[in-house]
Coordinates of C-alpha atoms in Angstrom, one line a residue:
X1387 CA -13.2 20.0 40.0
X1388 CA -14.1 17.4 42.6
X1389 CA -11.5 15.4 44.5
X1390 CA -12.5 12.2 42.6
X1391 CA -11.9 14.0 39.3
X1392 CA -8.5 15.3 40.4
X1393 CA -7.4 11.9 41.5
X1394 CA -8.6 10.5 38.2
X1395 CA -6.7 13.1 36.2
X1396 CA -3.5 12.4 38.2
X1397 CA -3.9 8.7 37.6
X1398 CA -4.3 9.2 33.8
X1399 CA -1.2 11.4 33.8
X1400 CA 0.8 8.6 35.6
X1401 CA -0.4 6.1 33.1
X1402 CA 0.5 8.4 30.1
X1403 CA 4.0 8.9 31.6
X1404 CA 4.4 5.1 31.8
X1405 CA 3.3 4.7 28.2
X1406 CA 5.8 7.4 27.1
X1407 CA 8.5 5.5 28.9
X1408 CA 7.4 2.3 27.2
X1409 CA 6.5 0.8 30.6
X1410 CA 3.4 -0.8 29.0
X1411 CA 3.1 -3.7 31.5
X1412 CA 3.0 -1.2 34.4
X1413 CA 0.6 1.1 32.6
X1414 CA -1.8 -1.8 31.8
X1415 CA -1.7 -3.0 35.4
X1416 CA -2.2 0.4 36.9
X1417 CA -5.2 1.0 34.6
X1418 CA -6.7 -2.4 35.4
X1419 CA -6.4 -1.8 39.1
X1420 CA -8.0 1.6 38.9
X1421 CA -10.9 0.3 36.9
X1422 CA -12.0 -1.9 39.8
X1423 CA -13.1 1.3 41.5
X1424 CA -16.8 1.6 40.8
X1425 CA -16.9 5.2 41.9
X1426 CA -15.0 6.7 39.0
X1427 CA -16.7 9.1 36.7
X1428 CA -17.7 7.8 33.3
X1429 CA -15.3 9.9 31.4
X1430 CA -12.4 8.9 33.6
X1431 CA -13.3 5.2 33.1
X1432 CA -13.4 5.7 29.4
X1433 CA -9.9 7.3 29.4
X1434 CA -8.6 4.5 31.6
X1435 CA -10.0 1.9 29.2
X1436 CA -8.5 3.7 26.2
X1437 CA -5.0 3.8 27.8
X1438 CA -5.3 0.2 28.9
X1439 CA -6.1 -0.8 25.3
X1440 CA -3.1 1.1 24.0
X1441 CA -0.8 -0.6 26.5
X1442 CA -2.2 -4.1 25.7
X1443 CA -1.8 -3.4 22.0
X1444 CA 1.9 -2.4 22.4
X1445 CA 2.4 -5.5 24.5
X1446 CA 1.1 -7.7 21.6
X1447 CA -1.9 -8.8 23.7
X1448 CA -4.3 -8.2 20.9
X1449 CA -7.2 -10.3 22.0
X1450 CA -7.3 -8.5 25.3
X1451 CA -7.0 -5.1 23.5
X1452 CA -10.0 -6.1 21.3
X1453 CA -12.0 -7.0 24.4
X1454 CA -11.1 -3.6 26.0
X1455 CA -12.2 -1.8 22.8
X1456 CA -15.6 -3.6 23.0
X1457 CA -16.0 -2.2 26.5
X1458 CA -15.6 1.3 24.9
X1459 CA -18.3 0.7 22.4
X1460 CA -21.1 2.4 24.4
X1461 CA -19.2 5.7 24.6
X1462 CA -16.8 5.6 21.6
X1463 CA -18.3 3.1 19.2
X1464 CA -18.6 4.4 15.6
X1465 CA -16.2 7.3 16.2
X1466 CA -13.1 7.7 14.0
X1467 CA -10.6 6.9 16.8
X1468 CA -12.5 3.8 17.9
X1469 CA -12.9 2.4 14.4
X1470 CA -9.3 3.2 13.5
X1471 CA -8.0 1.4 16.6
X1472 CA -10.4 -1.5 15.9
X1473 CA -8.9 -1.8 12.4
X1474 CA -5.4 -1.8 13.8
X1475 CA -6.1 -4.5 16.4
X1476 CA -7.9 -6.7 14.0
X1477 CA -5.1 -6.4 11.4
X1478 CA -2.5 -7.2 14.1
X1479 CA -4.6 -10.3 15.1
X1480 CA -4.6 -11.5 11.5
X1481 CA -0.8 -11.6 11.5
X1482 CA -0.8 -14.1 14.3
X1483 CA -0.7 -17.9 13.8
X1484 CA -4.2 -18.5 12.6
X1485 CA -6.1 -20.7 10.1
X1486 CA -6.7 -19.1 6.7
X1487 CA -10.4 -18.8 7.5
X1488 CA -9.8 -16.9 10.8
X1489 CA -7.2 -14.7 9.2
X1490 CA -9.5 -13.8 6.3
X1491 CA -12.4 -12.9 8.6
X1492 CA -10.2 -10.7 10.7
X1493 CA -9.0 -8.9 7.6
X1494 CA -12.5 -8.4 6.3
X1495 CA -13.5 -6.9 9.6
X1496 CA -10.4 -4.7 9.6
X1497 CA -11.1 -3.4 6.2
X1498 CA -14.7 -2.6 7.1
X1499 CA -13.6 -0.8 10.3
X1500 CA -11.0 1.2 8.6
X1501 CA -13.3 2.3 5.8
X1502 CA -15.9 3.2 8.4
X1503 CA -13.3 5.4 10.2
X1504 CA -12.8 7.3 6.9
X1505 CA -16.5 7.5 6.3
X1506 CA -17.1 9.4 9.6
X1507 CA -14.3 11.9 8.8
X1508 CA -14.5 14.9 6.5
X1509 CA -10.7 15.0 6.1
X1510 CA -9.1 13.1 3.2
X1511 CA -7.0 10.1 4.3
X1512 CA -3.3 10.6 4.8
X1513 CA -0.6 8.7 2.9
X1514 CA 0.0 6.6 6.0
X1515 CA -3.7 5.7 6.2
X1516 CA -3.9 4.8 2.5
X1517 CA -0.8 2.6 2.8
X1518 CA -2.3 0.8 5.7
X1519 CA -5.6 0.2 3.8
X1520 CA -3.7 -0.9 0.8
X1521 CA -1.8 -3.4 2.9
X1522 CA -5.1 -4.9 4.2
X1523 CA -6.4 -5.2 0.7
X1524 CA -3.2 -6.7 -0.6
X1525 CA -3.6 -9.5 2.0
X1526 CA -7.3 -9.9 1.2
X1527 CA -7.7 -9.6 -2.6
X1528 CA -4.4 -11.0 -3.9
X1529 CA -5.3 -13.5 -6.6
X1530 CA -3.5 -16.3 -4.8
X1531 CA -5.4 -15.8 -1.5
X1532 CA -8.8 -14.2 -2.3
X1533 CA -10.4 -17.7 -2.8
X1534 CA -10.5 -17.8 1.0
X1535 CA -13.1 -14.9 1.1
X1536 CA -16.1 -16.9 -0.3
X1537 CA -15.4 -19.7 2.2
X1538 CA -15.0 -17.2 5.1
X1539 CA -18.3 -15.4 4.2
X1540 CA -20.1 -18.8 3.8
X1541 CA -19.0 -19.6 7.4
X1542 CA -20.9 -16.5 8.7
X1543 CA -24.5 -16.9 9.8
X1544 CA -26.8 -15.1 7.4
X1545 CA -27.8 -12.5 10.0
X1546 CA -24.2 -11.5 10.5
X1547 CA -23.6 -10.7 6.8
X1548 CA -23.7 -7.0 6.2
X1549 CA -24.0 -5.2 2.9
X1550 CA -20.2 -4.5 3.1
X1551 CA -19.6 -8.3 3.6
X1552 CA -21.5 -8.9 0.3
X1553 CA -19.5 -6.3 -1.4
X1554 CA -16.3 -7.8 -0.2
X1555 CA -17.4 -11.2 -1.5
X1556 CA -18.2 -9.6 -4.9
X1557 CA -14.8 -8.0 -5.1
X1558 CA -13.2 -11.4 -4.4
X1559 CA -15.2 -13.1 -7.1
X1560 CA -14.3 -10.3 -9.5
X1561 CA -10.6 -10.9 -8.8
X1562 CA -11.2 -14.6 -9.5
X1563 CA -12.8 -13.8 -12.8
X1564 CA -16.3 -14.9 -11.7
X1565 CA -18.0 -11.7 -12.9
X1566 CA -21.5 -13.0 -13.3
X1567 CA -21.6 -14.5 -9.9
X1568 CA -20.1 -11.3 -8.4
X1569 CA -23.0 -9.3 -10.0
X1570 CA -25.6 -11.7 -8.6
X1571 CA -24.1 -11.3 -5.1
X1572 CA -24.3 -7.5 -5.4
X1573 CA -27.8 -7.4 -6.9
X1574 CA -29.2 -9.9 -4.3
X1575 CA -28.2 -7.7 -1.3
X1576 CA -31.4 -6.5 0.5
X1577 CA -32.0 -2.8 1.4
X1578 CA -31.1 0.5 -0.2
X1579 CA -28.0 0.8 -2.4
X1580 CA -25.2 2.8 -0.6
X1581 CA -22.4 4.6 -2.5
X1582 CA -20.0 1.7 -2.0
X1583 CA -22.5 -0.6 -3.8
X1584 CA -22.2 1.5 -6.9
X1585 CA -18.4 1.8 -6.6
X1586 CA -18.2 -2.0 -6.3
X1587 CA -20.4 -2.5 -9.3
X1588 CA -18.2 0.0 -11.3
X1589 CA -15.1 -1.8 -10.2
X1590 CA -16.6 -5.1 -11.4
X1591 CA -17.7 -3.7 -14.7
X1592 CA -14.4 -2.0 -15.3
X1593 CA -12.3 -5.1 -14.9
X1594 CA -14.9 -7.3 -16.7
X1595 CA -14.7 -5.1 -19.8
X1596 CA -10.9 -5.5 -20.0
X1597 CA -10.9 -9.2 -19.1
X1598 CA -13.5 -10.3 -21.6
X1599 CA -13.1 -7.9 -24.5
X1600 CA -9.4 -8.5 -25.2
X1601 CA -9.3 -4.9 -26.6
X1602 CA -6.7 -2.3 -26.0
X1603 CA -9.4 0.2 -25.0
X1604 CA -12.7 -1.6 -24.4
X1605 CA -16.0 0.2 -23.7
X1606 CA -16.0 1.0 -20.0
X1607 CA -18.9 3.5 -20.1
X1608 CA -21.1 1.3 -18.0
X1609 CA -18.4 1.3 -15.3
X1610 CA -18.1 5.1 -15.6
X1611 CA -21.8 5.5 -14.9
X1612 CA -21.5 3.5 -11.7
X1613 CA -18.6 5.6 -10.4
X1614 CA -20.4 8.8 -11.2
X1615 CA -23.5 7.5 -9.5
X1616 CA -21.4 6.8 -6.4
X1617 CA -20.0 10.3 -6.4
X1618 CA -23.5 11.8 -6.7
X1619 CA -24.4 10.3 -3.3
X1620 CA -21.6 12.1 -1.4
X1621 CA -19.6 9.0 -0.5
X1622 CA -17.0 10.6 1.8
X1623 CA -13.4 11.4 1.2
X1624 CA -12.0 7.9 0.8
X1625 CA -14.6 6.6 -1.6
X1626 CA -14.5 9.8 -3.6
X1627 CA -10.7 9.5 -4.0
X1628 CA -11.1 5.9 -5.2
X1629 CA -13.8 6.8 -7.6
X1630 CA -11.8 9.7 -9.1
X1631 CA -8.8 7.4 -9.5
X1632 CA -10.9 5.1 -11.6
X1633 CA -12.4 7.9 -13.6
X1634 CA -8.9 9.2 -14.3
X1635 CA -7.8 5.7 -15.4
X1636 CA -10.9 5.5 -17.7
X1637 CA -10.1 9.0 -19.2
X1638 CA -6.4 8.2 -19.8
X1639 CA -6.9 4.6 -20.8
X1640 CA -4.1 3.3 -18.5
X1641 CA -5.5 -0.2 -17.6
X1642 CA -3.5 -2.3 -20.1
X1643 CA -1.8 0.2 -22.4
X1644 CA 1.2 -2.0 -23.4
X1645 CA 0.7 -4.3 -26.4
X1646 CA 4.1 -5.9 -27.0
X1647 CA 5.9 -8.7 -25.2
X1648 CA 3.0 -10.3 -23.3
X1649 CA -0.6 -11.4 -23.6
X1650 CA -2.1 -8.3 -22.3
X1651 CA -5.7 -9.6 -22.5
X1652 CA -4.8 -11.8 -19.5
X1653 CA -4.2 -10.0 -16.2
X1654 CA -1.9 -12.7 -15.0
X1655 CA 0.6 -11.6 -17.7
X1656 CA 1.5 -8.7 -15.4
X1657 CA 2.1 -10.9 -12.4
X1658 CA 5.0 -13.1 -11.5
X1659 CA 3.0 -16.1 -10.3
X1660 CA 3.5 -17.5 -6.8
X1661 CA 6.8 -19.4 -7.4
X1662 CA 8.4 -16.4 -9.2
X1663 CA 7.1 -13.9 -6.7
X1664 CA 8.5 -15.9 -3.8
X1665 CA 11.9 -16.4 -5.6
X1666 CA 12.2 -12.6 -6.1
X1667 CA 11.1 -12.0 -2.5
X1668 CA 13.7 -14.4 -1.2
X1669 CA 16.4 -12.9 -3.4
X1670 CA 15.6 -9.4 -2.0
X1671 CA 15.7 -10.8 1.6
X1672 CA 19.0 -12.5 1.2
X1673 CA 20.8 -10.0 -1.0
X1674 CA 19.3 -6.6 0.1
X1675 CA 17.7 -7.3 3.5
X1676 CA 14.5 -7.9 5.4
X1677 CA 11.8 -5.3 4.9
X1678 CA 9.7 -3.9 7.8
X1679 CA 6.9 -2.4 5.6
X1680 CA 5.8 -2.0 2.0
X1681 CA 4.2 0.6 -0.2
X1682 CA 1.8 -0.9 -2.7
X1683 CA 0.9 0.4 -6.2
X1684 CA -2.6 1.8 -6.5
X1685 CA -2.4 2.2 -10.2
X1686 CA -5.2 0.4 -12.1
X1687 CA -2.7 -1.2 -14.6
X1688 CA -3.0 -4.8 -13.5
X1689 CA 0.7 -4.8 -12.5
X1690 CA 1.1 -6.4 -9.0
X1691 CA 3.8 -4.3 -7.5
X1692 CA 5.2 -3.8 -4.1
X1693 CA 8.0 -1.4 -2.8
X1694 CA 9.6 -3.0 0.3
X1695 CA 11.3 -0.6 2.7
X1696 CA 14.4 -2.3 4.2
X1697 CA 15.7 -0.6 7.3
X1698 CA 19.4 0.1 8.0
X1699 CA 21.5 -3.0 8.6
X1700 CA 25.2 -3.9 9.0
X1701 CA 27.3 -2.3 6.3
X1702 CA 24.5 0.0 5.4
X1703 CA 23.5 3.1 7.4
X1704 CA 20.3 4.2 5.5
X1705 CA 17.0 2.7 4.3
X1706 CA 16.9 0.7 1.1
X1707 CA 13.8 0.7 -1.2
X1708 CA 13.2 -1.7 -4.1
X1709 CA 10.5 -2.9 -6.4
X1710 CA 9.0 -6.4 -6.3
X1711 CA 6.9 -7.2 -9.3
X1712 CA 8.3 -5.0 -12.1
X1713 CA 10.2 -7.9 -13.5
X1714 CA 6.9 -9.5 -14.5
X1715 CA 6.9 -7.1 -17.4
X1716 CA 8.9 -8.4 -20.4
X1717 CA 10.7 -5.4 -22.0
X1718 CA 12.5 -5.3 -25.4
X1719 CA 16.2 -4.4 -24.9
X1720 CA 17.7 -2.1 -27.6
X1721 CA 20.1 -3.2 -30.3
X1722 CA 18.8 -6.7 -30.8
X1723 CA 19.7 -7.8 -27.3
X1724 CA 16.6 -10.1 -26.9
X1725 CA 17.5 -13.2 -25.0
X1726 CA 20.4 -11.6 -23.3
X1727 CA 18.8 -11.6 -19.8
X1728 CA 18.0 -7.9 -20.0
X1729 CA 14.3 -8.2 -20.6
X1730 CA 13.3 -8.2 -16.9
X1731 CA 14.4 -5.7 -14.2
X1732 CA 13.8 -4.8 -10.6
X1733 CA 14.9 -1.5 -9.2
X1734 CA 16.4 -0.4 -5.9
X1735 CA 17.8 2.7 -4.3
X1736 CA 19.7 3.5 -1.1
X1737 CA 18.8 6.5 1.1
X1738 CA 21.1 8.7 3.1
X1739 CA 21.5 7.9 6.8
X1740 CA 18.8 9.5 8.9
X1741 CA 16.0 9.3 6.3
X1742 CA 12.8 7.9 7.8
X1743 CA 9.8 6.7 5.8
X1744 CA 7.3 8.8 7.7
X1745 CA 3.9 9.1 6.1
X1746 CA 2.9 12.5 7.6
X1747 CA 5.2 14.5 5.3
X1748 CA 4.6 13.7 1.6
X1749 CA 8.1 15.1 0.7
X1750 CA 9.6 12.2 2.7
X1751 CA 7.8 9.6 0.6
X1752 CA 8.8 10.7 -2.9
X1753 CA 11.6 8.0 -3.4
X1754 CA 8.9 5.3 -3.2
X1755 CA 6.6 7.3 -5.5
X1756 CA 9.5 7.7 -7.9
X1757 CA 10.0 3.9 -8.1
X1758 CA 6.2 3.5 -8.9
X1759 CA 6.5 6.2 -11.6
X1760 CA 9.5 4.4 -13.1
X1761 CA 7.6 1.1 -13.0
X1762 CA 4.7 2.7 -15.0
X1763 CA 7.0 3.7 -17.9
X1764 CA 7.3 0.3 -19.7
X1765 CA 3.5 -0.1 -19.3
X1766 CA 2.7 3.2 -20.9
X1767 CA 5.1 2.8 -23.8
X1768 CA 6.2 -0.6 -25.3
X1769 CA 9.4 1.0 -26.6
X1770 CA 10.7 1.8 -23.1
X1771 CA 13.5 -0.3 -21.8
X1772 CA 14.7 0.2 -18.2
X1773 CA 18.3 -0.9 -17.8
X1774 CA 21.9 0.1 -16.9
X1775 CA 22.9 3.4 -18.5
X1776 CA 19.4 4.7 -19.1
X1777 CA 18.1 8.0 -17.7
X1778 CA 14.5 9.1 -17.4
X1779 CA 12.8 12.3 -16.6
X1780 CA 9.8 12.0 -14.3
X1781 CA 8.0 15.4 -14.8
X1782 CA 4.9 14.3 -12.8
X1783 CA 6.9 13.1 -9.8
X1784 CA 5.6 14.8 -6.7
X1785 CA 8.9 15.7 -5.0
X1786 CA 7.9 18.9 -3.3
X1787 CA 10.7 21.4 -3.6
X1788 CA 13.3 18.8 -4.3
X1789 CA 13.6 19.1 -8.0
X1790 CA 15.5 15.8 -8.5
X1791 CA 13.2 14.7 -11.3
X1792 CA 15.6 12.6 -13.4
X1793 CA 16.3 9.0 -12.6
X1794 CA 19.6 7.4 -13.6
X1795 CA 19.7 3.6 -13.8
X1796 CA 23.1 1.9 -12.9
X1797 CA 24.4 -1.5 -12.1
X1798 CA 24.5 -2.2 -8.3
X1799 CA 27.2 -0.4 -6.4
X1800 CA 29.1 -1.8 -3.3
X1801 CA 28.0 -3.4 -1.1
X1802 CA 25.3 -4.7 -3.4
X1803 CA 27.3 -6.2 -6.3
X1804 CA 25.8 -9.7 -5.7
X1805 CA 22.2 -8.4 -5.9
X1806 CA 22.3 -8.8 -9.7
X1807 CA 21.0 -11.0 -11.2
X1808 CA 18.1 -13.0 -9.7
X1809 CA 17.5 -16.4 -11.2
X1810 CA 13.8 -17.4 -11.5
X1811 CA 12.8 -21.0 -11.0
X1812 CA 12.6 -21.6 -14.7
X1813 CA 16.1 -20.2 -15.2
X1814 CA 15.1 -16.8 -16.6
X1815 CA 17.0 -13.8 -15.2
X1816 CA 15.8 -10.7 -13.5
X1817 CA 18.3 -7.9 -13.4
X1818 CA 18.6 -5.8 -10.3
X1819 CA 19.6 -2.2 -11.0
X1820 CA 20.2 0.8 -8.8
X1821 CA 18.5 4.2 -9.2
X1822 CA 20.1 7.6 -8.6
X1823 CA 18.2 10.8 -8.8
X1824 CA 19.6 13.9 -10.5
X1825 CA 18.6 17.5 -11.2
X1826 CA 17.9 18.3 -14.8
X1827 CA 21.2 20.2 -15.1
X1828 CA 23.1 17.2 -13.7
X1829 CA 21.4 14.9 -16.1
X1830 CA 22.4 17.2 -19.0
X1831 CA 26.0 17.2 -17.8
X1832 CA 25.9 13.4 -17.8
X1833 CA 24.5 13.3 -21.4
X1834 CA 27.1 15.8 -22.6
X1835 CA 30.2 14.7 -20.8
X1836 CA 29.7 11.3 -19.4
X1837 CA 29.5 9.6 -16.0
X1838 CA 33.1 10.5 -14.8
X1839 CA 32.3 14.2 -15.2
X1840 CA 29.1 13.8 -13.2
X1841 CA 30.9 12.1 -10.3
X1842 CA 33.5 14.8 -10.3
X1843 CA 30.8 17.5 -10.1
X1844 CA 29.1 15.6 -7.3
X1845 CA 32.3 15.4 -5.3
X1846 CA 32.9 11.6 -5.7
X1847 CA 31.0 8.5 -6.8
X1848 CA 27.9 8.0 -4.6
X1849 CA 24.6 6.3 -5.2
X1850 CA 23.0 7.5 -2.0
X1851 CA 19.7 9.3 -2.5
X1852 CA 19.5 12.6 -0.5
X1853 CA 16.1 14.4 -0.9
X1854 CA 17.7 17.7 0.4
X1855 CA 21.0 17.8 -1.4
X1856 CA 21.9 20.9 -3.4
X1857 CA 22.0 21.0 -7.2
X1858 CA 25.7 20.5 -8.0
X1859 CA 25.2 22.3 -11.4
X1860 CA 23.2 25.2 -10.1
X1861 CA 24.3 28.5 -11.6

């Protein structure tokens, strides 16, 4: 190794050490100074630019980080790390104080970059990656905001509109109910049809069938053909996953399976509306805490559902997870209790101290998955009512080796007594209930002997969720 290479490697080690010590300003300055040396080998310069970009991103200097990534395009452009970092930077820039048009364009570019990073990889996306992509799409295609996409695309010069841009526009028009216009946009795109074209057409036809037929199980065979056509072209791990999710939904008929309590022919029946959504969000913020990230439901049910993750705060040592959106479903309480304020519910649970919502280990994420499974129950069966005192078995819940597959619904425990209820702007109530997970044997004890016997067996009343706790009724 030459002296220049040795010096370059030592410099990279110094910058890496500064990044590990969170001395990002010093790391960025050191990298910037070193880059003025025109005699550095190309690979050393590329590594310096990469570390400079990381430092700038961590400092929140996103525009500078984006410019640094552009300098890496000749040697890294199109690779998975470059595209993934581009998506992260663009998404972060969209969160800054920007006009709706600027924000939408940045999100469109972030989605395209992230999908491109999955396209060049043979590995399936991780749960963390899927959550990030879902967050981008939530911001883009929400019915209350996706009207910005046609305006953002119209502001682009014709030569800058890619096939993916046209597909994004078609998706937005689909969400707005403009199905014919969406098809015209897709079919007018020049060039060969890529796999995502067929996926987008299938998505459009699938939702159009439900929106326009008003039937419980309309004919979605045309959509199915498009998804299969996409899969035939080897679309990559991400698009294959999305196609198969739709094909599963078609097979099981889970789009709008509930027929009682709402006008299920209208997708908005499964959504709060902006004023109600904001009211529930503010209730969660003031009564339960501020969230630092969300899981989103990827079920094709039409239910707009988020699971905010609320980090530990004063008086609470563990994370709190809750639903936002389940209360849009009007349930039928048992025993003639209609009109009692028990028709709508949101759920929350409190984790033990030390639990972290890391996406690398699926076993860590099962509490959020469990809330999504619970939210699906009243959609799948109109007789299901979720409320205090009910217990549900979730046999399909992916909890790894945990085995806590029964969910007990309780009124809020201290210090969350004032979390219930939430009053919507029109005066309707949404009940907030707490979830505790039990082993089957514990659930059977509860059914046979009551709640006091269960608390005694568990060693005291506690609503904390512990993924690794032992089965108290294990023989």
